[in-house]
PDB file of C-alpha atoms and ligand atoms in Angstrom:
ATOM      1  CA  MET A  87       0.120   0.073   0.025  1.00 67.00           C
ATOM      2  CA  SER A  88       1.471   3.593  -0.870  1.00 83.00           C
ATOM      3  CA  LEU A  89       1.355   5.721   2.155  1.00 92.00           C
ATOM      4  CA  LEU A  90       0.223   8.628   0.015  1.00 91.00           C
ATOM      5  CA  ASP A  91      -2.837   6.677  -1.025  1.00 91.00           C
ATOM      6  CA  LEU A  92      -4.001   7.094   2.680  1.00 93.00           C
ATOM      7  CA  LEU A  93      -4.133  10.770   2.226  1.00 94.00           C
ATOM      8  CA  SER A  94      -7.756  12.312   2.552  1.00 90.00           C
ATOM      9  CA  SER A  95      -9.390  14.983   4.155  1.00 90.00           C
ATOM     10  CA  LYS A  96      -8.652  14.007   7.679  1.00 95.00           C
ATOM     11  CA  PRO A  97      -4.765  14.001   8.656  1.00 97.00           C
ATOM     12  CA  VAL A  98      -3.140  10.488   8.515  1.00 98.00           C
ATOM     13  CA  LEU A  99      -2.210   9.501  12.236  1.00 98.00           C
ATOM     14  CA  PHE A 100       1.398   8.120  12.468  1.00 98.00           C
ATOM     15  CA  ASP A 101       2.418   6.210  15.704  1.00 98.00           C
ATOM     16  CA  GLY A 102       4.532   7.753  18.638  1.00 98.00           C
ATOM     17  CA  ALA A 103       8.021   7.395  19.768  1.00 98.00           C
ATOM     18  CA  MET A 104       9.577   3.809  19.604  1.00 98.00           C
ATOM     19  CA  GLY A 105      13.170   4.433  21.140  1.00 96.00           C
ATOM     20  CA  THR A 106      11.821   6.169  24.350  1.00 95.00           C
ATOM     21  CA  GLU A 107       8.773   3.504  24.477  1.00 97.00           C
ATOM     22  CA  LEU A 108      11.409   0.782  24.460  1.00 97.00           C
ATOM     23  CA  GLN A 109      13.078   2.436  27.357  1.00 95.00           C
ATOM     24  CA  ASN A 110       9.773   2.635  28.983  1.00 94.00           C
ATOM     25  CA  ARG A 111       9.586  -1.068  28.742  1.00 96.00           C
ATOM     26  CA  GLY A 112      13.113  -1.842  29.966  1.00 95.00           C
ATOM     27  CA  LEU A 113      15.720  -0.901  27.351  1.00 95.00           C
ATOM     28  CA  ALA A 114      18.550   0.676  29.011  1.00 92.00           C
ATOM     29  CA  VAL A 115      19.156   4.377  28.025  1.00 87.00           C
ATOM     30  CA  GLY A 116      22.059   4.725  25.753  1.00 87.00           C
ATOM     31  CA  SER A 117      21.437   1.062  24.456  1.00 92.00           C
ATOM     32  CA  PRO A 118      20.665   0.858  20.997  1.00 95.00           C
ATOM     33  CA  PRO A 119      16.946   0.161  20.479  1.00 97.00           C
ATOM     34  CA  ASP A 120      17.424  -1.444  17.059  1.00 97.00           C
ATOM     35  CA  LEU A 121      19.233  -4.681  18.466  1.00 98.00           C
ATOM     36  CA  TRP A 122      15.833  -5.544  20.440  1.00 98.00           C
ATOM     37  CA  ASN A 123      14.550  -6.416  16.915  1.00 98.00           C
ATOM     38  CA  ILE A 124      16.710  -9.608  17.379  1.00 98.00           C
ATOM     39  CA  GLU A 125      17.097  -9.804  21.061  1.00 97.00           C
ATOM     40  CA  LYS A 126      13.307  -9.004  22.032  1.00 98.00           C
ATOM     41  CA  PRO A 127      11.262  -9.018  18.840  1.00 98.00           C
ATOM     42  CA  GLU A 128       7.854  -9.788  21.128  1.00 98.00           C
ATOM     43  CA  VAL A 129       8.641  -6.277  22.786  1.00 98.00           C
ATOM     44  CA  VAL A 130       9.026  -4.422  19.754  1.00 98.00           C
ATOM     45  CA  ARG A 131       6.122  -5.985  18.028  1.00 98.00           C
ATOM     46  CA  GLN A 132       4.007  -5.164  21.144  1.00 98.00           C
ATOM     47  CA  VAL A 133       4.851  -1.363  20.819  1.00 98.00           C
ATOM     48  CA  HIS A 134       3.535  -1.514  17.303  1.00 98.00           C
ATOM     49  CA  LEU A 135       0.313  -3.411  18.194  1.00 98.00           C
ATOM     50  CA  ASP A 136      -0.189  -1.022  21.242  1.00 98.00           C
ATOM     51  CA  TYR A 137       0.154   2.057  18.700  1.00 98.00           C
ATOM     52  CA  ILE A 138      -2.271   0.667  16.225  1.00 98.00           C
ATOM     53  CA  ARG A 139      -4.775  -0.263  18.903  1.00 98.00           C
ATOM     54  CA  ALA A 140      -4.500   3.446  19.908  1.00 98.00           C
ATOM     55  CA  GLY A 141      -5.306   4.551  16.582  1.00 98.00           C
ATOM     56  CA  SER A 142      -2.000   4.763  14.353  1.00 98.00           C
ATOM     57  CA  GLN A 143      -2.716   4.273  10.668  1.00 98.00           C
ATOM     58  CA  VAL A 144       1.044   4.138   9.976  1.00 98.00           C
ATOM     59  CA  VAL A 145       3.794   2.455  12.221  1.00 98.00           C
ATOM     60  CA  GLU A 146       7.519   3.082  11.658  1.00 98.00           C
ATOM     61  CA  THR A 147       9.904   0.115  11.645  1.00 98.00           C
ATOM     62  CA  ASN A 148      12.404   0.007  14.520  1.00 98.00           C
ATOM     63  CA  THR A 149      15.408   0.394  12.243  1.00 98.00           C
ATOM     64  CA  PHE A 150      16.268   4.055  12.884  1.00 98.00           C
ATOM     65  CA  GLY A 151      19.868   3.355  13.854  1.00 97.00           C
ATOM     66  CA  GLY A 152      20.235   0.731  11.112  1.00 98.00           C
ATOM     67  CA  THR A 153      22.811   1.923   8.991  1.00 98.00           C
ATOM     68  CA  GLN A 154      26.326   0.514   8.777  1.00 97.00           C
ATOM     69  CA  SER A 155      28.022   3.619  10.260  1.00 96.00           C
ATOM     70  CA  ARG A 156      25.615   3.911  13.333  1.00 95.00           C
ATOM     71  CA  LEU A 157      25.801  -0.047  13.909  1.00 96.00           C
ATOM     72  CA  GLU A 158      29.452   0.424  14.060  1.00 94.00           C
ATOM     73  CA  ARG A 159      29.225   3.029  16.733  1.00 91.00           C
ATOM     74  CA  SER A 160      27.499   0.590  18.892  1.00 89.00           C
ATOM     75  CA  GLY A 161      29.928  -2.270  18.231  1.00 91.00           C
ATOM     76  CA  ALA A 162      27.098  -4.070  16.479  1.00 94.00           C
ATOM     77  CA  VAL A 163      28.010  -3.897  12.702  1.00 93.00           C
ATOM     78  CA  GLU A 164      27.446  -7.522  12.198  1.00 95.00           C
ATOM     79  CA  PHE A 165      23.873  -7.047  12.520  1.00 96.00           C
ATOM     80  CA  VAL A 166      23.272  -4.430   9.722  1.00 96.00           C
ATOM     81  CA  ASP A 167      21.156  -6.917   7.650  1.00 97.00           C
ATOM     82  CA  SER A 168      19.337  -8.611  10.605  1.00 98.00           C
ATOM     83  CA  VAL A 169      18.510  -5.428  12.161  1.00 98.00           C
ATOM     84  CA  ASN A 170      16.768  -4.296   9.154  1.00 98.00           C
ATOM     85  CA  SER A 171      15.248  -7.223   8.009  1.00 98.00           C
ATOM     86  CA  THR A 172      13.694  -8.389  11.441  1.00 98.00           C
ATOM     87  CA  GLY A 173      12.507  -4.783  11.820  1.00 98.00           C
ATOM     88  CA  ALA A 174      10.556  -4.796   8.463  1.00 98.00           C
ATOM     89  CA  LYS A 175       9.437  -8.288   9.407  1.00 98.00           C
ATOM     90  CA  ILE A 176       8.035  -7.397  13.010  1.00 98.00           C
ATOM     91  CA  ALA A 177       6.394  -4.131  11.702  1.00 98.00           C
ATOM     92  CA  LEU A 178       4.512  -5.769   8.779  1.00 98.00           C
ATOM     93  CA  GLU A 179       3.362  -8.512  10.684  1.00 98.00           C
ATOM     94  CA  ALA A 180       2.189  -6.445  13.592  1.00 98.00           C
ATOM     95  CA  ALA A 181       0.402  -4.036  11.020  1.00 98.00           C
ATOM     96  CA  GLY A 182      -1.492  -6.792   8.913  1.00 97.00           C
ATOM     97  CA  LYS A 183      -3.965  -5.113   6.684  1.00 95.00           C
ATOM     98  CA  THR A 184      -4.771  -2.666   9.547  1.00 96.00           C
ATOM     99  CA  ALA A 185      -1.794  -0.209   9.222  1.00 97.00           C
ATOM    100  CA  ALA A 186       0.624   0.891   6.705  1.00 97.00           C
ATOM    101  CA  VAL A 187       4.342   0.508   7.360  1.00 98.00           C
ATOM    102  CA  VAL A 188       7.236   3.119   6.757  1.00 98.00           C
ATOM    103  CA  GLY A 189      10.784   2.054   6.754  1.00 98.00           C
ATOM    104  CA  SER A 190      12.737   4.513   9.475  1.00 98.00           C
ATOM    105  CA  VAL A 191      16.190   5.664   8.269  1.00 98.00           C
ATOM    106  CA  GLY A 192      18.030   7.985  10.930  1.00 98.00           C
ATOM    107  CA  PRO A 193      21.127   9.679  10.673  1.00 98.00           C
ATOM    108  CA  LEU A 194      24.596   8.055  10.073  1.00 97.00           C
ATOM    109  CA  GLY A 195      25.722   9.290  13.607  1.00 94.00           C
ATOM    110  CA  SER A 196      28.990  10.640  12.101  1.00 93.00           C
ATOM    111  CA  LEU A 197      29.322  13.788   9.880  1.00 93.00           C
ATOM    112  CA  ILE A 198      29.938  13.593   6.057  1.00 95.00           C
ATOM    113  CA  GLU A 199      32.787  15.256   4.497  1.00 93.00           C
ATOM    114  CA  PRO A 200      34.067  17.994   4.684  1.00 91.00           C
ATOM    115  CA  TYR A 201      32.796  18.270   8.367  1.00 90.00           C
ATOM    116  CA  GLY A 202      33.548  14.690   9.136  1.00 91.00           C
ATOM    117  CA  ASP A 203      35.371  11.782   7.475  1.00 91.00           C
ATOM    118  CA  ILE A 204      32.635   9.696   5.975  1.00 96.00           C
ATOM    119  CA  SER A 205      32.883  10.410   1.924  1.00 97.00           C
ATOM    120  CA  LYS A 206      29.456  11.134   0.303  1.00 97.00           C
ATOM    121  CA  GLU A 207      29.838   8.147  -1.945  1.00 97.00           C
ATOM    122  CA  ASP A 208      30.109   5.997   1.249  1.00 97.00           C
ATOM    123  CA  ALA A 209      27.426   7.464   3.067  1.00 98.00           C
ATOM    124  CA  ALA A 210      24.725   7.112   0.163  1.00 98.00           C
ATOM    125  CA  GLY A 211      25.968   3.572  -0.138  1.00 98.00           C
ATOM    126  CA  MET A 212      25.262   2.904   3.710  1.00 98.00           C
ATOM    127  CA  PHE A 213      21.737   4.355   3.025  1.00 98.00           C
ATOM    128  CA  ARG A 214      21.048   2.457   0.057  1.00 98.00           C
ATOM    129  CA  LYS A 215      22.148  -0.778   1.604  1.00 98.00           C
ATOM    130  CA  GLN A 216      19.813  -0.182   4.531  1.00 98.00           C
ATOM    131  CA  VAL A 217      16.848   0.651   2.089  1.00 98.00           C
ATOM    132  CA  GLU A 218      17.501  -2.292  -0.171  1.00 98.00           C
ATOM    133  CA  THR A 219      17.340  -4.683   2.867  1.00 98.00           C
ATOM    134  CA  LEU A 220      13.840  -2.967   3.999  1.00 98.00           C
ATOM    135  CA  ARG A 221      12.480  -3.132   0.647  1.00 98.00           C
ATOM    136  CA  THR A 222      13.668  -6.703  -0.074  1.00 98.00           C
ATOM    137  CA  TYR A 223      11.607  -7.729   3.201  1.00 98.00           C
ATOM    138  CA  GLY A 224       8.400  -5.690   1.964  1.00 97.00           C
ATOM    139  CA  VAL A 225       8.777  -2.104   3.372  1.00 98.00           C
ATOM    140  CA  GLN A 226       8.364   0.135   0.077  1.00 95.00           C
ATOM    141  CA  THR A 227       7.718   3.545   1.690  1.00 98.00           C
ATOM    142  CA  ILE A 228      10.924   5.138   3.333  1.00 98.00           C
ATOM    143  CA  LEU A 229      11.073   7.850   6.075  1.00 98.00           C
ATOM    144  CA  ILE A 230      14.493   9.491   6.448  1.00 98.00           C
ATOM    145  CA  GLU A 231      14.193  11.128   9.738  1.00 98.00           C
ATOM    146  CA  THR A 232      15.824  13.448  12.324  1.00 98.00           C
ATOM    147  CA  MET A 233      18.221  15.000   9.824  1.00 98.00           C
ATOM    148  CA  ILE A 234      20.031  18.173  11.364  1.00 96.00           C
ATOM    149  CA  SER A 235      22.028  18.594   8.005  1.00 96.00           C
ATOM    150  CA  LEU A 236      20.655  19.213   4.796  1.00 97.00           C
ATOM    151  CA  ASP A 237      23.819  17.727   2.940  1.00 96.00           C
ATOM    152  CA  GLU A 238      23.076  14.419   4.767  1.00 97.00           C
ATOM    153  CA  ALA A 239      19.391  14.736   4.318  1.00 98.00           C
ATOM    154  CA  LEU A 240      20.077  14.996   0.557  1.00 98.00           C
ATOM    155  CA  VAL A 241      22.795  12.202   0.470  1.00 98.00           C
ATOM    156  CA  ALA A 242      20.326  10.018   2.346  1.00 98.00           C
ATOM    157  CA  LEU A 243      17.476  10.770  -0.149  1.00 98.00           C
ATOM    158  CA  GLU A 244      19.865   9.861  -2.963  1.00 98.00           C
ATOM    159  CA  GLY A 245      20.838   6.483  -1.630  1.00 98.00           C
ATOM    160  CA  ALA A 246      17.363   5.355  -0.867  1.00 98.00           C
ATOM    161  CA  LYS A 247      16.274   6.362  -4.415  1.00 98.00           C
ATOM    162  CA  SER A 248      19.310   4.450  -5.866  1.00 98.00           C
ATOM    163  CA  ALA A 249      18.002   1.386  -3.879  1.00 98.00           C
ATOM    164  CA  GLY A 250      14.820   1.725  -6.048  1.00 97.00           C
ATOM    165  CA  ALA A 251      12.270   3.397  -3.536  1.00 96.00           C
ATOM    166  CA  SER A 252       9.923   5.319  -5.117  1.00 93.00           C
ATOM    167  CA  GLU A 253       8.158   6.860  -2.334  1.00 97.00           C
ATOM    168  CA  VAL A 254      10.490   8.262   0.128  1.00 98.00           C
ATOM    169  CA  GLY A 255       9.825  11.228   2.678  1.00 98.00           C
ATOM    170  CA  VAL A 256      12.248  13.257   4.551  1.00 98.00           C
ATOM    171  CA  THR A 257      11.722  14.885   8.029  1.00 98.00           C
ATOM    172  CA  MET A 258      14.414  17.341   9.636  1.00 98.00           C
ATOM    173  CA  THR A 259      15.042  18.501  13.257  1.00 97.00           C
ATOM    174  CA  PHE A 260      15.032  22.046  13.583  1.00 97.00           C
ATOM    175  CA  GLN A 261      15.729  24.577  16.235  1.00 93.00           C
ATOM    176  CA  ARG A 262      14.137  27.846  17.200  1.00 89.00           C
ATOM    177  CA  SER A 263      16.094  30.966  17.315  1.00 84.00           C
ATOM    178  CA  GLY A 264      13.952  34.171  17.697  1.00 83.00           C
ATOM    179  CA  ASP A 265      11.236  33.743  15.148  1.00 83.00           C
ATOM    180  CA  GLU A 266      13.053  31.550  12.886  1.00 88.00           C
ATOM    181  CA  VAL A 267      13.663  27.760  12.704  1.00 92.00           C
ATOM    182  CA  ARG A 268      16.955  26.334  11.236  1.00 95.00           C
ATOM    183  CA  THR A 269      18.855  23.186  11.465  1.00 95.00           C
ATOM    184  CA  ALA A 270      22.010  22.789  13.831  1.00 92.00           C
ATOM    185  CA  PHE A 271      23.753  23.724  10.648  1.00 92.00           C
ATOM    186  CA  GLY A 272      22.067  26.858  10.135  1.00 93.00           C
ATOM    187  CA  GLU A 273      19.816  25.966   7.188  1.00 96.00           C
ATOM    188  CA  SER A 274      16.279  27.399   7.290  1.00 96.00           C
ATOM    189  CA  ALA A 275      13.453  25.154   7.085  1.00 96.00           C
ATOM    190  CA  ALA A 276      12.106  26.819   3.949  1.00 96.00           C
ATOM    191  CA  ASP A 277      15.694  26.152   2.164  1.00 97.00           C
ATOM    192  CA  CYS A 278      15.673  22.558   3.401  1.00 98.00           C
ATOM    193  CA  VAL A 279      12.173  21.648   2.238  1.00 98.00           C
ATOM    194  CA  ARG A 280      12.391  23.284  -1.048  1.00 98.00           C
ATOM    195  CA  ARG A 281      15.634  21.625  -1.803  1.00 98.00           C
ATOM    196  CA  LEU A 282      14.437  18.380  -0.692  1.00 98.00           C
ATOM    197  CA  GLU A 283      11.365  18.819  -2.930  1.00 98.00           C
ATOM    198  CA  LYS A 284      13.644  19.416  -6.042  1.00 98.00           C
ATOM    199  CA  ALA A 285      15.605  16.370  -5.289  1.00 98.00           C
ATOM    200  CA  GLY A 286      12.616  14.399  -5.546  1.00 98.00           C
ATOM    201  CA  ALA A 287      11.307  13.734  -1.931  1.00 98.00           C
ATOM    202  CA  SER A 288       7.588  12.624  -2.026  1.00 98.00           C
ATOM    203  CA  PHE A 289       6.886  14.436   1.356  1.00 98.00           C
ATOM    204  CA  VAL A 290       8.679  16.336   3.772  1.00 98.00           C
ATOM    205  CA  GLY A 291       8.491  17.722   7.209  1.00 98.00           C
ATOM    206  CA  SER A 292       9.990  17.849  10.666  1.00 98.00           C
ATOM    207  CA  ASN A 293      10.285  15.457  13.572  1.00 98.00           C
ATOM    208  CA  CYS A 294      12.095  15.579  17.192  1.00 96.00           C
ATOM    209  CA  GLY A 295      13.978  18.540  18.361  1.00 90.00           C
ATOM    210  CA  SER A 296      11.545  20.227  20.640  1.00 81.00           C
ATOM    211  CA  GLY A 297       7.959  20.388  22.101  1.00 90.00           C
ATOM    212  CA  PHE A 298       4.568  21.278  20.833  1.00 95.00           C
ATOM    213  CA  GLU A 299       4.949  24.990  20.766  1.00 93.00           C
ATOM    214  CA  ASP A 300       8.053  25.247  18.874  1.00 94.00           C
ATOM    215  CA  MET A 301       7.027  22.751  16.260  1.00 96.00           C
ATOM    216  CA  MET A 302       3.789  24.770  15.521  1.00 96.00           C
ATOM    217  CA  LEU A 303       6.228  27.535  14.197  1.00 96.00           C
ATOM    218  CA  VAL A 304       8.211  24.698  12.240  1.00 96.00           C
ATOM    219  CA  ALA A 305       5.134  23.344  10.852  1.00 97.00           C
ATOM    220  CA  THR A 306       3.994  26.809   9.676  1.00 97.00           C
ATOM    221  CA  GLU A 307       7.228  27.670   7.979  1.00 96.00           C
ATOM    222  CA  ILE A 308       7.241  24.296   6.203  1.00 97.00           C
ATOM    223  CA  ARG A 309       3.701  24.476   5.146  1.00 98.00           C
ATOM    224  CA  ARG A 310       4.045  27.772   3.312  1.00 96.00           C
ATOM    225  CA  SER A 311       7.377  26.766   1.644  1.00 97.00           C
ATOM    226  CA  THR A 312       6.082  23.444  -0.147  1.00 98.00           C
ATOM    227  CA  ARG A 313       3.108  22.046  -1.893  1.00 96.00           C
ATOM    228  CA  LEU A 314       4.219  18.440  -0.999  1.00 98.00           C
ATOM    229  CA  PRO A 315       2.424  16.505   1.901  1.00 98.00           C
ATOM    230  CA  VAL A 316       3.799  17.440   5.105  1.00 98.00           C
ATOM    231  CA  LEU A 317       4.568  15.115   8.052  1.00 98.00           C
ATOM    232  CA  ILE A 318       5.125  16.530  11.375  1.00 98.00           C
ATOM    233  CA  GLN A 319       6.155  14.441  14.438  1.00 98.00           C
ATOM    234  CA  PRO A 320       7.050  16.667  17.720  1.00 97.00           C
ATOM    235  CA  ASN A 321       8.774  15.274  20.809  1.00 96.00           C
ATOM    236  CA  ALA A 322       6.524  15.365  23.950  1.00 96.00           C
ATOM    237  CA  GLY A 323       8.394  18.542  25.178  1.00 89.00           C
ATOM    238  CA  VAL A 324      12.003  18.958  26.047  1.00 84.00           C
ATOM    239  CA  PRO A 325      13.460  15.994  27.911  1.00 85.00           C
ATOM    240  CA  THR A 326      14.832  16.583  31.304  1.00 86.00           C
ATOM    241  CA  VAL A 327      17.037  13.904  33.215  1.00 84.00           C
ATOM    242  CA  GLU A 328      16.081  13.062  36.925  1.00 82.00           C
ATOM    243  CA  ASN A 329      18.065  10.357  38.764  1.00 79.00           C
ATOM    244  CA  ASN A 330      19.078   8.858  35.365  1.00 75.00           C
ATOM    245  CA  VAL A 331      15.656   8.829  34.061  1.00 77.00           C
ATOM    246  CA  VAL A 332      14.731  10.732  30.922  1.00 81.00           C
ATOM    247  CA  GLN A 333      11.347  12.761  31.532  1.00 87.00           C
ATOM    248  CA  TYR A 334       8.979  14.374  29.072  1.00 93.00           C
ATOM    249  CA  SER A 335       6.454  16.785  30.112  1.00 91.00           C
ATOM    250  CA  GLY A 336       4.183  16.786  26.984  1.00 94.00           C
ATOM    251  CA  SER A 337       0.851  15.369  28.076  1.00 95.00           C
ATOM    252  CA  PRO A 338      -1.448  13.187  25.945  1.00 97.00           C
ATOM    253  CA  LYS A 339      -3.872  16.078  25.879  1.00 97.00           C
ATOM    254  CA  GLY A 340      -1.215  18.580  25.040  1.00 97.00           C
ATOM    255  CA  PHE A 341      -0.565  16.392  22.234  1.00 97.00           C
ATOM    256  CA  ALA A 342      -4.123  16.151  21.165  1.00 98.00           C
ATOM    257  CA  GLU A 343      -4.244  19.899  21.246  1.00 98.00           C
ATOM    258  CA  PHE A 344      -1.182  20.282  19.036  1.00 98.00           C
ATOM    259  CA  VAL A 345      -2.779  17.656  16.420  1.00 98.00           C
ATOM    260  CA  ARG A 346      -5.760  20.015  16.396  1.00 98.00           C
ATOM    261  CA  SER A 347      -3.791  23.240  15.690  1.00 98.00           C
ATOM    262  CA  VAL A 348      -1.559  21.570  13.297  1.00 97.00           C
ATOM    263  CA  SER A 349      -4.370  20.041  11.416  1.00 97.00           C
ATOM    264  CA  LYS A 350      -5.746  23.511  10.986  1.00 97.00           C
ATOM    265  CA  ILE A 351      -2.926  24.841   8.991  1.00 97.00           C
ATOM    266  CA  GLY A 352      -3.252  21.932   6.459  1.00 97.00           C
ATOM    267  CA  ILE A 353      -0.764  19.418   7.767  1.00 98.00           C
ATOM    268  CA  GLU A 354      -1.610  16.043   6.065  1.00 98.00           C
ATOM    269  CA  MET A 355       0.463  13.575   8.460  1.00 98.00           C
ATOM    270  CA  ILE A 356       0.843  13.723  11.980  1.00 98.00           C
ATOM    271  CA  GLY A 357       2.820  11.570  14.636  1.00 98.00           C
ATOM    272  CA  GLY A 358       4.791  11.665  17.864  1.00 98.00           C
ATOM    273  CA  CYS A 359       8.489  11.563  18.373  1.00 98.00           C
ATOM    274  CA  CYS A 360      10.622  11.079  21.548  1.00 96.00           C
ATOM    275  CA  GLY A 361       8.612  10.731  24.739  1.00 96.00           C
ATOM    276  CA  THR A 362       5.308  10.094  22.912  1.00 98.00           C
ATOM    277  CA  THR A 363       3.450   7.022  23.979  1.00 98.00           C
ATOM    278  CA  PRO A 364       0.188   5.023  22.878  1.00 98.00           C
ATOM    279  CA  ALA A 365      -1.614   7.315  25.417  1.00 98.00           C
ATOM    280  CA  HIS A 366      -0.622  10.470  23.189  1.00 98.00           C
ATOM    281  CA  ILE A 367      -1.898   8.564  20.055  1.00 98.00           C
ATOM    282  CA  GLU A 368      -5.097   7.809  21.841  1.00 98.00           C
ATOM    283  CA  GLU A 369      -5.794  11.231  22.473  1.00 98.00           C
ATOM    284  CA  ALA A 370      -4.657  12.308  19.135  1.00 98.00           C
ATOM    285  CA  ARG A 371      -7.080   9.813  17.490  1.00 98.00           C
ATOM    286  CA  LYS A 372     -10.189  11.320  19.240  1.00 98.00           C
ATOM    287  CA  VAL A 373      -9.068  14.685  17.841  1.00 98.00           C
ATOM    288  CA  VAL A 374      -8.719  13.570  14.375  1.00 98.00           C
ATOM    289  CA  ASP A 375     -12.060  11.504  14.284  1.00 97.00           C
ATOM    290  CA  SER A 376     -13.829  14.580  15.229  1.00 96.00           C
ATOM    291  CA  LEU A 377     -12.497  16.914  12.557  1.00 93.00           C
TER     292      LEU A 377
HETATM  293 ZN1   ZN B 643      12.735  12.439  18.856  1.00 95.63          ZN
END
């Protein structure tokens, strides 16, 4: 099923966070969530099922850190194929005919030349390989997310397309400075989405970074800069750490209000990033149904 076929007059509801939700279910903070596809597949499956039961129409594979570079950093490079193949299988099995599945692709975790030491060719190859595996195991739509550099976002898009993916979305992470929203590299949200649109992204948007209020500013800026469908997935507020436990202050009701506001400006797809839970999606579902 094509993700964009789901678009209708009401926003499409994605799932909430995977990484922080696995932490809620026992994953140690700092430990790579993707390896649980192999070690604890039943927990990953249950997270997908809980989101679907709460009303998500789309779930993301637990493969955010499934590139070679990222797994190398975790000392688990030998799992680069199995993390992605099992991630695809678990999500597709949980979704059945009830939800669509998109393949999550996150940043490499190391910078690309000239800021870091990974060449653009190597970087594109790592993204291509991950996407090839996801596609081989049945995930057709790819979501490149949490990109903080336009360069890396464009390289990832190129890699995904060279793997044969025809439906590829890219969401980036922005920070607010005054009334502007920019990436950590200083690129404006408007420039990012225009460049991504030109490079052939099927949809664009933003995820992670900050809470609901700042994300509203990001969403507004993106909405007026592109005609592509837009996906917005905020964190549940800015995290704070207390006694080694990461806490998020954004409540399910607050998220539901965000969903209402962001729907009003014509955002087509909405979900949650870090700190959002099935309870957040359940409240959001009520709002979407009432629109
Ligand atoms: Zn996040």
